[in-house]
Amino acid sequence: MSPSQDAVQPTETEDKAQEQAPPPPKPDKLDMRGFIPGYVRCGGTKELGEVTSHNIRLLKRLNQVIFPVSYNDKFYKDVLEAGELAKLAYYNDIVVGAVCCRVDTSDPTQRRLYIMTLGCLGAYRRLGIGTIMLDHVLKYVQRDGNFDSIFLHVQVNNDVAIEFYKKFGFEVIETKKHYYKRIEPADAHVLQKTLRPKIPSTQQNGVVERSRS
Ligand SMILES: CC(C)(COP(=O)(O)OP(=O)(O)OC[C@H]1O[C@@H](n2cnc3c(N)ncnc32)[C@H](O)[C@@H]1OP(=O)(O)O)[C@@H](O)C(=O)NCCC(=O)NCCS
């Protein structure tokens, strides 16, 4: 989760998307076949769709509900131009999650993909929605073939997200003190999945340092 960019208060969960969405399947309502009347089954249809000017407001509401920080107009303007790097997630045709990434070039020696937000509405967690969003990101960098790593920030107390990302080979590489300005805890872990190891600068210049014996 990237840091807040303007006013920040946790948003109340009066989200239209949540209101419209039927609750996820309840295991106690399973019939003899393990199916739920009216549902496709616990493993309902999960798919990703484009972010467009027609549904960007839905993405804003999702992010307001899911994250304790809010994102400004520039964030959403950039997302509209992000193509495959921004996706909405659907569960049985209902928007329940979203992922937004950008290419990070702050380190000139590295080409990195930064996950700004990846989240799913509370009632739809643990159904594999997060997985299809992250799989999409992993396939994107694999197809591109020219990324060194994928990284993101998470609040240090976000154990669920840390577990989730570790499952996909991410590791905590750094902890930044006071990373968030308006939320507690303010510290963030940097989670990273290395795609190709960093080449020491001496080797990049064609010179390989050898230790003296
Ligand atoms: C993190 C998050 C995206 C996971 O989404 P999700 O749809 O619930 O994840 P999935 O169902 O695909 O879970 C995949 C795996 O992650 C791990 N995982 C997910 N939730 C977990 C939990 N509550 N406890 C432990 N492990 C968990 C499990 O290994 C799980 O596999 P399993 O269900 O087969 O055991 C979701 O919890 C979320 O939206 N959190 C709030 C936003 C956020 O913090 N985003 C991260 C920073 S950008």
Coordinates of N, CA and C and ligand atoms in Angstrom, one line a residue:
M1 N 0.9 -1.2 0.0 CA 0.0 0.0 0.0 C 0.9 1.2 0.0
S2 N 0.8 2.0 -1.0 CA 1.6 3.2 -1.1 C 1.0 4.3 -0.1
P3 N 1.9 5.3 0.3 CA 1.4 6.2 1.3 C 0.3 7.0 0.9
S4 N -0.4 7.7 1.9 CA -1.5 8.5 1.5 C -1.1 9.7 0.7
Q5 N -2.0 10.2 -0.1 CA -1.6 11.4 -0.9 C -2.4 12.6 -0.6
D6 N -3.5 12.5 0.2 CA -4.2 13.6 0.7 C -4.9 13.3 2.0
A7 N -6.1 13.9 2.3 CA -6.7 13.7 3.6 C -6.9 12.2 3.8
V8 N -6.7 11.8 5.1 CA -6.8 10.4 5.3 C -7.6 10.0 6.6
Q9 N -8.7 9.5 6.4 CA -9.4 8.9 7.5 C -9.9 7.6 7.0
P10 N -9.9 6.5 7.9 CA -10.5 5.3 7.4 C -12.0 5.6 7.0
T11 N -12.3 5.1 5.8 CA -13.7 5.4 5.3 C -14.7 4.4 5.9
E12 N -15.9 4.9 6.1 CA -16.9 4.1 6.7 C -17.4 3.1 5.6
T13 N -17.8 1.9 6.0 CA -18.1 0.9 5.0 C -19.5 1.0 4.6
E14 N -19.8 2.1 3.9 CA -21.1 2.3 3.3 C -21.0 2.2 1.8
D15 N -20.0 1.4 1.4 CA -19.8 1.3 0.0 C -20.9 0.7 -0.8
K16 N -21.2 1.4 -1.9 CA -22.3 0.8 -2.8 C -21.9 -0.6 -3.3
A17 N -20.7 -0.8 -3.6 CA -20.3 -2.1 -4.1 C -20.6 -3.2 -3.1
Q18 N -20.3 -2.8 -1.8 CA -20.6 -3.8 -0.8 C -22.1 -4.0 -0.6
E19 N -22.8 -2.9 -0.7 CA -24.3 -3.0 -0.6 C -24.9 -3.9 -1.7
Q20 N -24.4 -3.7 -2.9 CA -24.9 -4.5 -4.0 C -24.6 -5.9 -4.0
A21 N -23.4 -6.2 -3.4 CA -22.8 -7.5 -3.5 C -23.5 -8.5 -2.6
P22 N -24.0 -9.6 -3.1 CA -24.6 -10.6 -2.1 C -23.5 -11.1 -1.3
P23 N -23.8 -11.6 -0.1 CA -22.8 -12.1 0.8 C -22.2 -13.4 0.2
P24 N -21.0 -13.7 0.5 CA -20.3 -14.9 -0.1 C -21.0 -16.1 0.5
P25 N -20.8 -17.2 -0.2 CA -21.5 -18.5 0.2 C -21.2 -18.8 1.7
K26 N -22.2 -19.3 2.3 CA -22.1 -19.8 3.7 C -22.0 -21.3 3.7
P27 N -20.9 -21.8 4.3 CA -20.7 -23.3 4.2 C -21.9 -24.1 4.8
D28 N -22.7 -23.5 5.8 CA -23.8 -24.2 6.3 C -25.0 -24.3 5.4
K29 N -24.9 -23.5 4.3 CA -26.1 -23.6 3.3 C -25.8 -24.5 2.1
L30 N -24.7 -25.2 2.2 CA -24.3 -26.1 1.1 C -25.4 -27.2 1.0
D31 N -25.7 -27.6 -0.2 CA -26.7 -28.7 -0.4 C -25.9 -30.0 -0.4
M32 N -26.6 -31.1 -0.8 CA -25.9 -32.4 -0.7 C -24.7 -32.5 -1.7
R33 N -24.8 -31.8 -2.8 CA -23.7 -31.8 -3.7 C -22.5 -30.9 -3.4
G34 N -22.7 -30.2 -2.3 CA -21.7 -29.2 -1.9 C -21.9 -27.9 -2.7
F35 N -23.1 -27.7 -3.3 CA -23.5 -26.5 -4.0 C -24.4 -25.7 -3.2
I36 N -24.5 -24.4 -3.5 CA -25.4 -23.5 -2.8 C -26.4 -23.0 -3.8
P37 N -27.7 -23.1 -3.4 CA -28.7 -22.6 -4.4 C -28.5 -21.2 -4.7
G38 N -28.4 -20.8 -6.0 CA -28.3 -19.4 -6.4 C -26.8 -19.0 -6.5
Y39 N -25.9 -19.9 -6.1 CA -24.5 -19.6 -6.2 C -23.8 -20.6 -7.2
V40 N -22.7 -20.2 -7.7 CA -22.0 -21.1 -8.6 C -21.2 -22.1 -7.8
R41 N -21.2 -21.9 -6.5 CA -20.4 -22.7 -5.5 C -19.3 -21.8 -4.9
C42 N -18.7 -22.2 -3.9 CA -17.7 -21.4 -3.2 C -16.7 -20.9 -4.2
G43 N -16.2 -21.8 -5.1 CA -15.3 -21.3 -6.1 C -16.0 -20.7 -7.3
G44 N -16.8 -19.6 -7.0 CA -17.5 -18.9 -8.1 C -16.6 -18.3 -9.1
T45 N -17.2 -17.7 -10.1 CA -16.4 -17.1 -11.2 C -15.5 -16.0 -10.7
K46 N -14.2 -16.1 -11.0 CA -13.3 -15.0 -10.6 C -12.6 -14.5 -11.9
E47 N -12.7 -13.2 -12.1 CA -12.0 -12.7 -13.3 C -11.6 -11.3 -13.1
L48 N -10.8 -10.8 -14.0 CA -10.3 -9.5 -14.0 C -10.8 -8.7 -15.1
G49 N -11.0 -7.4 -14.9 CA -11.5 -6.5 -16.0 C -10.7 -5.2 -16.0
E50 N -10.9 -4.5 -17.1 CA -10.2 -3.2 -17.3 C -10.7 -2.1 -16.4
V51 N -9.8 -1.2 -16.1 CA -10.3 0.0 -15.4 C -10.5 1.1 -16.5
T52 N -11.7 1.7 -16.6 CA -12.0 2.6 -17.6 C -12.6 3.9 -16.9
S53 N -12.8 4.9 -17.8 CA -13.4 6.1 -17.2 C -14.8 5.9 -16.7
H54 N -15.4 4.8 -17.2 CA -16.8 4.4 -16.8 C -16.8 3.8 -15.4
N55 N -15.7 3.1 -15.0 CA -15.8 2.4 -13.7 C -14.8 2.9 -12.7
I56 N -14.1 4.0 -13.0 CA -13.0 4.5 -12.2 C -13.6 4.9 -10.8
R57 N -14.8 5.4 -10.8 CA -15.4 5.8 -9.5 C -15.6 4.6 -8.6
L58 N -15.9 3.4 -9.2 CA -16.0 2.2 -8.4 C -14.6 1.8 -7.8
L59 N -13.6 2.0 -8.6 CA -12.2 1.7 -8.1 C -11.9 2.6 -6.9
K60 N -12.3 3.9 -7.0 CA -12.1 4.9 -5.9 C -12.8 4.4 -4.6
R61 N -14.1 4.0 -4.8 CA -14.8 3.5 -3.6 C -14.2 2.3 -3.0
L62 N -13.8 1.4 -3.8 CA -13.2 0.1 -3.3 C -11.9 0.5 -2.5
N63 N -11.1 1.4 -3.0 CA -9.9 1.7 -2.3 C -10.2 2.5 -1.0
Q64 N -11.2 3.3 -1.0 CA -11.6 4.0 0.2 C -12.1 3.0 1.3
V65 N -12.7 1.9 0.9 CA -13.2 1.0 1.8 C -12.1 0.0 2.3
I66 N -11.2 -0.3 1.4 CA -10.2 -1.3 1.7 C -9.0 -0.8 2.5
F67 N -8.6 0.4 2.0 CA -7.3 1.0 2.6 C -7.5 2.1 3.6
P68 N -6.7 2.2 4.6 CA -6.8 3.3 5.5 C -6.3 4.6 5.0
V69 N -5.8 4.7 3.8 CA -5.2 5.9 3.3 C -6.0 6.2 2.0
S70 N -6.0 7.5 1.6 CA -6.8 7.8 0.3 C -5.8 8.3 -0.7
Y71 N -6.3 8.2 -1.9 CA -5.4 8.5 -3.1 C -6.0 9.7 -3.9
N72 N -5.1 10.5 -4.3 CA -5.6 11.8 -5.0 C -5.9 11.6 -6.4
D73 N -6.4 12.7 -7.1 CA -6.8 12.6 -8.4 C -5.7 12.2 -9.4
K74 N -4.5 12.6 -9.1 CA -3.4 12.2 -10.0 C -3.2 10.7 -10.0
F75 N -3.4 10.0 -8.8 CA -3.3 8.6 -8.7 C -4.3 8.0 -9.7
Y76 N -5.5 8.4 -9.7 CA -6.6 7.8 -10.6 C -6.4 8.2 -12.0
K77 N -5.8 9.4 -12.3 CA -5.5 9.8 -13.7 C -4.5 8.8 -14.2
D78 N -3.4 8.6 -13.4 CA -2.4 7.7 -13.9 C -2.9 6.3 -14.1
V79 N -3.8 5.8 -13.2 CA -4.3 4.5 -13.2 C -5.1 4.3 -14.6
L80 N -5.8 5.3 -15.0 CA -6.5 5.2 -16.3 C -5.6 5.0 -17.5
E81 N -4.3 5.3 -17.3 CA -3.4 5.1 -18.4 C -2.5 3.9 -18.2
A82 N -2.8 3.2 -17.1 CA -1.8 2.1 -16.7 C -2.1 0.8 -17.5
G83 N -3.1 0.7 -18.3 CA -3.4 -0.5 -19.1 C -3.4 -1.7 -18.2
E84 N -2.6 -2.7 -18.5 CA -2.6 -4.0 -17.8 C -2.2 -3.9 -16.3
L85 N -1.6 -2.7 -16.0 CA -1.1 -2.6 -14.6 C -2.2 -2.2 -13.6
A86 N -3.4 -2.0 -14.1 CA -4.5 -1.7 -13.2 C -5.7 -2.6 -13.6
K87 N -6.2 -3.3 -12.7 CA -7.4 -4.2 -13.0 C -8.4 -4.2 -11.9
L88 N -9.6 -4.4 -12.2 CA -10.7 -4.6 -11.3 C -10.9 -6.1 -11.2
A89 N -11.2 -6.6 -10.0 CA -11.5 -8.1 -9.8 C -12.9 -8.3 -9.6
Y90 N -13.5 -9.3 -10.3 CA -14.9 -9.6 -10.2 C -15.1 -11.0 -9.6
Y91 N -16.1 -11.1 -8.7 CA -16.5 -12.4 -8.2 C -18.0 -12.6 -8.6
N92 N -18.3 -13.6 -9.4 CA -19.6 -13.7 -10.0 C -20.2 -12.4 -10.5
D93 N -19.3 -11.7 -11.3 CA -19.7 -10.5 -12.0 C -19.8 -9.3 -11.1
I94 N -19.5 -9.4 -9.9 CA -19.5 -8.2 -8.9 C -18.1 -7.7 -8.7
V95 N -17.9 -6.4 -8.7 CA -16.6 -5.9 -8.5 C -16.3 -6.0 -7.0
V96 N -15.2 -6.7 -6.7 CA -14.9 -6.9 -5.2 C -13.5 -6.6 -4.9
G97 N -12.6 -6.2 -5.9 CA -11.2 -6.0 -5.6 C -10.6 -5.2 -6.7
A98 N -9.3 -4.8 -6.5 CA -8.6 -4.1 -7.5 C -7.1 -4.1 -7.2
V99 N -6.3 -4.1 -8.3 CA -4.9 -4.0 -8.2 C -4.4 -2.8 -9.0
C100 N -3.5 -2.0 -8.5 CA -2.9 -0.9 -9.3 C -1.4 -0.9 -9.1
C101 N -0.7 -0.9 -10.2 CA 0.8 -0.9 -10.1 C 1.3 0.2 -11.0
R102 N 2.6 0.4 -10.8 CA 3.3 1.3 -11.8 C 4.8 0.9 -11.9
V103 N 5.4 1.3 -13.0 CA 6.8 0.9 -13.2 C 7.6 1.9 -12.4
D104 N 8.5 1.4 -11.5 CA 9.3 2.3 -10.7 C 10.8 2.4 -11.3
T105 N 11.2 3.6 -11.5 CA 12.5 3.8 -12.1 C 13.4 4.8 -11.2
S106 N 13.0 4.8 -9.9 CA 13.7 5.7 -9.0 C 15.2 5.3 -8.8
D107 N 15.5 4.0 -9.0 CA 16.8 3.5 -9.0 C 17.2 3.3 -10.5
P108 N 18.2 4.1 -11.0 CA 18.5 4.0 -12.4 C 19.1 2.6 -12.8
T109 N 19.6 1.9 -11.8 CA 20.2 0.6 -12.2 C 19.2 -0.6 -12.1
Q110 N 18.0 -0.2 -11.7 CA 17.0 -1.3 -11.6 C 15.7 -0.9 -12.3
R111 N 15.0 -1.9 -12.9 CA 13.6 -1.7 -13.4 C 12.7 -2.5 -12.5
R112 N 11.9 -1.8 -11.8 CA 11.1 -2.5 -10.7 C 9.6 -2.2 -10.9
L113 N 8.8 -3.2 -10.6 CA 7.3 -3.0 -10.6 C 6.9 -2.7 -9.2
Y114 N 6.1 -1.6 -9.0 CA 5.7 -1.2 -7.7 C 4.2 -1.5 -7.6
I115 N 3.8 -2.3 -6.6 CA 2.3 -2.5 -6.3 C 1.9 -1.4 -5.4
M116 N 1.1 -0.5 -5.9 CA 0.6 0.6 -5.1 C -0.6 0.2 -4.2
T117 N -1.5 -0.5 -4.8 CA -2.6 -1.1 -4.1 C -3.0 -2.4 -4.6
L118 N -3.3 -3.3 -3.7 CA -3.9 -4.6 -4.2 C -4.8 -5.0 -3.0
G119 N -6.1 -5.1 -3.2 CA -7.0 -5.4 -2.1 C -8.3 -5.9 -2.6
C120 N -9.0 -6.5 -1.6 CA -10.3 -7.2 -1.9 C -11.2 -6.9 -0.7
L121 N -12.5 -6.7 -1.0 CA -13.4 -6.4 0.1 C -13.4 -7.5 1.1
G122 N -13.6 -7.1 2.4 CA -13.5 -8.0 3.5 C -14.3 -9.3 3.3
A123 N -15.6 -9.1 2.9 CA -16.5 -10.3 2.8 C -16.1 -11.3 1.7
Y124 N -15.1 -10.9 0.8 CA -14.8 -11.7 -0.3 C -13.3 -12.2 -0.2
R125 N -12.8 -12.1 1.0 CA -11.4 -12.6 1.2 C -11.3 -14.1 1.3
R126 N -10.2 -14.6 1.1 CA -9.9 -16.0 1.2 C -10.6 -16.9 0.2
L127 N -11.0 -16.2 -0.9 CA -11.7 -16.9 -2.0 C -10.8 -17.0 -3.3
G128 N -9.6 -16.5 -3.1 CA -8.6 -16.6 -4.2 C -8.6 -15.3 -5.1
I129 N -9.3 -14.3 -4.7 CA -9.4 -13.0 -5.4 C -8.0 -12.4 -5.5
G130 N -7.4 -12.3 -4.3 CA -6.0 -11.7 -4.2 C -5.1 -12.5 -5.1
T131 N -5.2 -13.8 -5.1 CA -4.3 -14.6 -5.9 C -4.5 -14.3 -7.4
I132 N -5.7 -14.2 -7.9 CA -5.8 -13.9 -9.3 C -5.2 -12.5 -9.7
M133 N -5.3 -11.6 -8.8 CA -4.7 -10.3 -9.0 C -3.2 -10.3 -9.1
L134 N -2.7 -11.0 -8.1 CA -1.2 -11.1 -8.0 C -0.7 -12.0 -9.1
D135 N -1.4 -13.0 -9.5 CA -1.0 -13.9 -10.6 C -0.9 -13.0 -11.9
H136 N -1.9 -12.2 -12.0 CA -1.9 -11.3 -13.2 C -0.6 -10.4 -13.2
V137 N -0.2 -9.9 -12.1 CA 1.0 -9.0 -12.0 C 2.2 -9.9 -12.3
L138 N 2.3 -11.1 -11.7 CA 3.4 -12.0 -12.0 C 3.6 -12.4 -13.4
K139 N 2.4 -12.6 -14.1 CA 2.5 -13.0 -15.5 C 2.9 -11.8 -16.3
Y140 N 2.5 -10.6 -15.9 CA 2.9 -9.3 -16.6 C 4.4 -9.2 -16.6
V141 N 5.0 -9.3 -15.4 CA 6.4 -9.1 -15.4 C 7.2 -10.2 -16.1
Q142 N 6.6 -11.4 -16.1 CA 7.2 -12.6 -16.7 C 7.2 -12.4 -18.3
R143 N 6.0 -11.9 -18.8 CA 5.9 -11.7 -20.2 C 6.9 -10.6 -20.6
D144 N 7.0 -9.5 -19.8 CA 7.8 -8.4 -20.1 C 9.3 -8.8 -20.1
G145 N 9.7 -9.6 -19.2 CA 11.0 -10.2 -19.1 C 12.1 -9.3 -18.7
N146 N 11.8 -8.0 -18.4 CA 12.8 -7.0 -18.2 C 12.7 -6.3 -16.8
F147 N 12.1 -7.0 -15.9 CA 12.0 -6.4 -14.5 C 13.0 -7.1 -13.6
D148 N 13.6 -6.3 -12.7 CA 14.5 -6.9 -11.7 C 13.7 -7.4 -10.5
S149 N 12.6 -6.7 -10.1 CA 11.9 -7.1 -8.9 C 10.5 -6.5 -8.9
I150 N 9.7 -7.0 -8.0 CA 8.4 -6.4 -7.7 C 8.4 -6.0 -6.2
F151 N 7.9 -4.9 -5.9 CA 7.9 -4.5 -4.5 C 6.7 -3.7 -4.1
L152 N 6.5 -3.6 -2.8 CA 5.4 -2.9 -2.2 C 5.7 -2.5 -0.8
H153 N 4.8 -1.7 -0.2 CA 4.9 -1.3 1.2 C 3.7 -1.9 1.9
V154 N 3.9 -2.4 3.1 CA 2.7 -2.8 3.9 C 3.0 -2.3 5.3
Q155 N 1.9 -1.9 6.0 CA 2.0 -1.5 7.4 C 2.6 -2.7 8.2
V156 N 3.4 -2.4 9.2 CA 4.1 -3.5 9.9 C 3.2 -4.5 10.6
N157 N 1.9 -4.0 10.9 CA 1.0 -4.9 11.6 C 0.1 -5.7 10.7
N158 N 0.3 -5.6 9.4 CA -0.6 -6.2 8.4 C -0.1 -7.7 8.1
D159 N -0.4 -8.5 9.2 CA 0.1 -9.9 9.1 C -0.5 -10.7 7.9
V160 N -1.8 -10.4 7.7 CA -2.5 -11.1 6.6 C -1.8 -10.8 5.3
A161 N -1.5 -9.6 5.0 CA -0.9 -9.2 3.7 C 0.5 -9.8 3.6
I162 N 1.2 -9.8 4.8 CA 2.6 -10.3 4.8 C 2.5 -11.8 4.5
E163 N 1.6 -12.5 5.1 CA 1.5 -14.0 4.8 C 1.1 -14.2 3.4
F164 N 0.2 -13.4 2.9 CA -0.3 -13.5 1.5 C 0.9 -13.4 0.5
Y165 N 1.7 -12.3 0.7 CA 2.8 -12.1 -0.2 C 3.9 -13.1 -0.1
K166 N 4.1 -13.6 1.2 CA 5.2 -14.6 1.4 C 4.9 -15.8 0.6
K167 N 3.6 -16.2 0.5 CA 3.2 -17.4 -0.2 C 3.7 -17.3 -1.7
F168 N 3.8 -16.1 -2.2 CA 4.2 -15.9 -3.6 C 5.7 -15.6 -3.7
G169 N 6.5 -15.8 -2.7 CA 7.9 -15.6 -2.8 C 8.4 -14.2 -2.5
F170 N 7.6 -13.4 -1.9 CA 8.0 -12.1 -1.5 C 8.7 -12.2 -0.1
E171 N 9.6 -11.3 0.2 CA 10.3 -11.3 1.5 C 10.4 -9.9 2.0
V172 N 10.5 -9.7 3.3 CA 10.7 -8.4 3.9 C 12.2 -8.0 3.7
I173 N 12.4 -7.0 3.0 CA 13.9 -6.6 2.7 C 14.3 -5.4 3.5
E174 N 13.3 -4.7 4.1 CA 13.6 -3.4 4.8 C 12.4 -3.0 5.6
T175 N 12.6 -2.3 6.7 CA 11.5 -1.7 7.4 C 11.7 -0.2 7.5
K176 N 10.7 0.6 7.0 CA 10.9 2.1 7.0 C 10.1 2.7 8.1
K177 N 10.8 3.4 9.0 CA 10.2 4.1 10.1 C 9.4 5.3 9.6
H178 N 8.3 5.5 10.2 CA 7.5 6.7 9.9 C 7.2 6.9 8.4
Y179 N 6.9 5.8 7.8 CA 6.7 5.8 6.3 C 5.3 6.5 6.1
Y180 N 4.3 6.1 6.9 CA 3.0 6.7 6.7 C 2.9 7.9 7.6
K181 N 2.2 9.0 7.1 CA 2.2 10.2 7.9 C 1.0 10.3 8.8
R182 N -0.1 9.7 8.4 CA -1.4 9.9 9.1 C -2.0 8.6 9.7
I183 N -1.3 7.5 9.6 CA -1.9 6.3 10.2 C -1.0 5.6 11.1
E184 N -1.5 4.8 12.0 CA -0.8 4.1 13.0 C -1.0 2.6 12.8
P185 N 0.1 1.8 12.9 CA 1.5 2.2 13.0 C 2.0 2.8 11.8
A186 N 2.9 3.7 11.9 CA 3.4 4.5 10.8 C 4.5 3.8 10.0
D187 N 5.0 2.7 10.6 CA 6.2 2.0 10.0 C 5.7 1.1 8.9
A188 N 6.5 0.9 7.9 CA 6.1 0.0 6.8 C 7.2 -1.0 6.5
H189 N 6.9 -2.2 6.2 CA 7.8 -3.2 5.7 C 7.9 -3.0 4.2
V190 N 9.0 -3.2 3.6 CA 9.1 -3.2 2.1 C 9.2 -4.7 1.8
L191 N 8.2 -5.2 1.1 CA 8.2 -6.6 0.6 C 8.7 -6.6 -0.8
Q192 N 9.5 -7.6 -1.1 CA 10.0 -7.6 -2.5 C 10.1 -9.1 -3.0
K193 N 9.8 -9.2 -4.2 CA 10.1 -10.5 -4.9 C 11.2 -10.2 -5.9
T194 N 12.3 -10.9 -5.8 CA 13.4 -10.7 -6.7 C 13.2 -11.5 -7.9
L195 N 13.3 -10.9 -9.1 CA 13.2 -11.6 -10.3 C 14.5 -12.0 -11.0
R196 N 15.5 -11.0 -10.8 CA 16.8 -11.3 -11.2 C 17.7 -10.6 -10.2
P197 N 18.8 -11.3 -9.7 CA 19.6 -10.8 -8.7 C 20.3 -9.5 -9.1
K198 N 20.5 -8.6 -8.2 CA 21.1 -7.3 -8.5 C 22.6 -7.6 -8.8
I199 N 23.1 -7.0 -9.9 CA 24.5 -7.2 -10.3 C 25.3 -6.1 -9.6
P200 N 26.4 -6.5 -8.9 CA 27.2 -5.5 -8.2 C 27.7 -4.5 -9.2
S201 N 27.8 -3.2 -8.8 CA 28.1 -2.1 -9.8 C 29.5 -2.4 -10.5
T202 N 30.4 -3.1 -9.7 CA 31.7 -3.3 -10.3 C 31.6 -4.3 -11.5
Q203 N 30.7 -5.3 -11.4 CA 30.5 -6.2 -12.5 C 29.8 -5.5 -13.7
Q204 N 28.9 -4.6 -13.3 CA 28.1 -3.9 -14.4 C 29.1 -3.2 -15.3
N205 N 30.2 -2.7 -14.8 CA 31.2 -2.0 -15.6 C 32.1 -3.0 -16.3
G206 N 31.9 -4.2 -16.2 CA 32.7 -5.2 -16.8 C 33.9 -5.6 -15.9
V207 N 34.0 -5.0 -14.7 CA 35.1 -5.2 -13.9 C 34.7 -6.1 -12.7
V208 N 35.3 -7.2 -12.5 CA 34.9 -8.0 -11.3 C 36.0 -7.9 -10.3
E209 N 35.5 -7.5 -9.1 CA 36.5 -7.4 -8.0 C 36.8 -8.7 -7.4
R210 N 38.1 -9.0 -7.2 CA 38.4 -10.3 -6.6 C 39.0 -10.0 -5.2
S211 N 38.7 -10.8 -4.2 CA 39.3 -10.5 -2.9 C 40.8 -10.9 -2.9
R212 N 41.6 -10.1 -2.2 CA 43.0 -10.5 -2.2 C 43.3 -11.6 -1.2
S213 N 44.1 -12.5 -1.6 CA 44.4 -13.6 -0.7 C 45.8 -13.3 0.0
Ligands
LIG1 C1 -4.1 -9.4 1.4 C2 -5.3 -9.7 0.6 C3 -5.2 -9.0 -0.8 C4 -5.5 -11.2 0.3 O1 -6.6 -11.4 -0.6 P1 -7.4 -12.7 -0.6 O2 -8.3 -12.7 -1.7 O3 -8.1 -12.9 0.8 O4 -6.3 -13.8 -0.8 P2 -6.4 -15.3 -1.3 O5 -7.8 -15.9 -1.0 O6 -6.0 -15.3 -2.8 O7 -5.3 -16.0 -0.4 C5 -4.1 -16.6 -1.0 C6 -3.3 -17.1 0.2 O8 -2.8 -16.0 1.0 C7 -2.7 -16.5 2.3 N1 -3.7 -15.7 3.1 C8 -4.7 -14.9 2.7 N2 -5.4 -14.5 3.7 C9 -4.8 -15.0 4.9 C10 -5.1 -14.9 6.3 N3 -6.2 -14.2 6.7 N4 -4.3 -15.5 7.1 C11 -3.3 -16.3 6.7 N5 -3.0 -16.4 5.4 C12 -3.7 -15.8 4.5 C13 -3.0 -17.9 2.4 O9 -1.8 -18.7 2.1 C14 -3.9 -18.0 1.1 O10 -4.0 -19.3 0.6 P3 -5.1 -20.4 1.1 O11 -6.4 -19.7 1.2 O12 -5.1 -21.5 0.1 O13 -4.6 -20.8 2.5 C15 -6.6 -9.2 1.4 O14 -6.5 -9.7 2.7 C16 -6.8 -7.7 1.4 O15 -7.4 -7.2 0.6 N6 -6.3 -7.1 2.5 C17 -6.4 -5.6 2.7 C18 -5.6 -4.8 1.7 C19 -4.1 -5.1 1.9 O16 -3.7 -5.1 3.0 N7 -3.4 -5.2 0.8 C20 -2.0 -5.5 0.8 C21 -1.1 -4.2 0.7 S1 -1.2 -3.6 -1.0

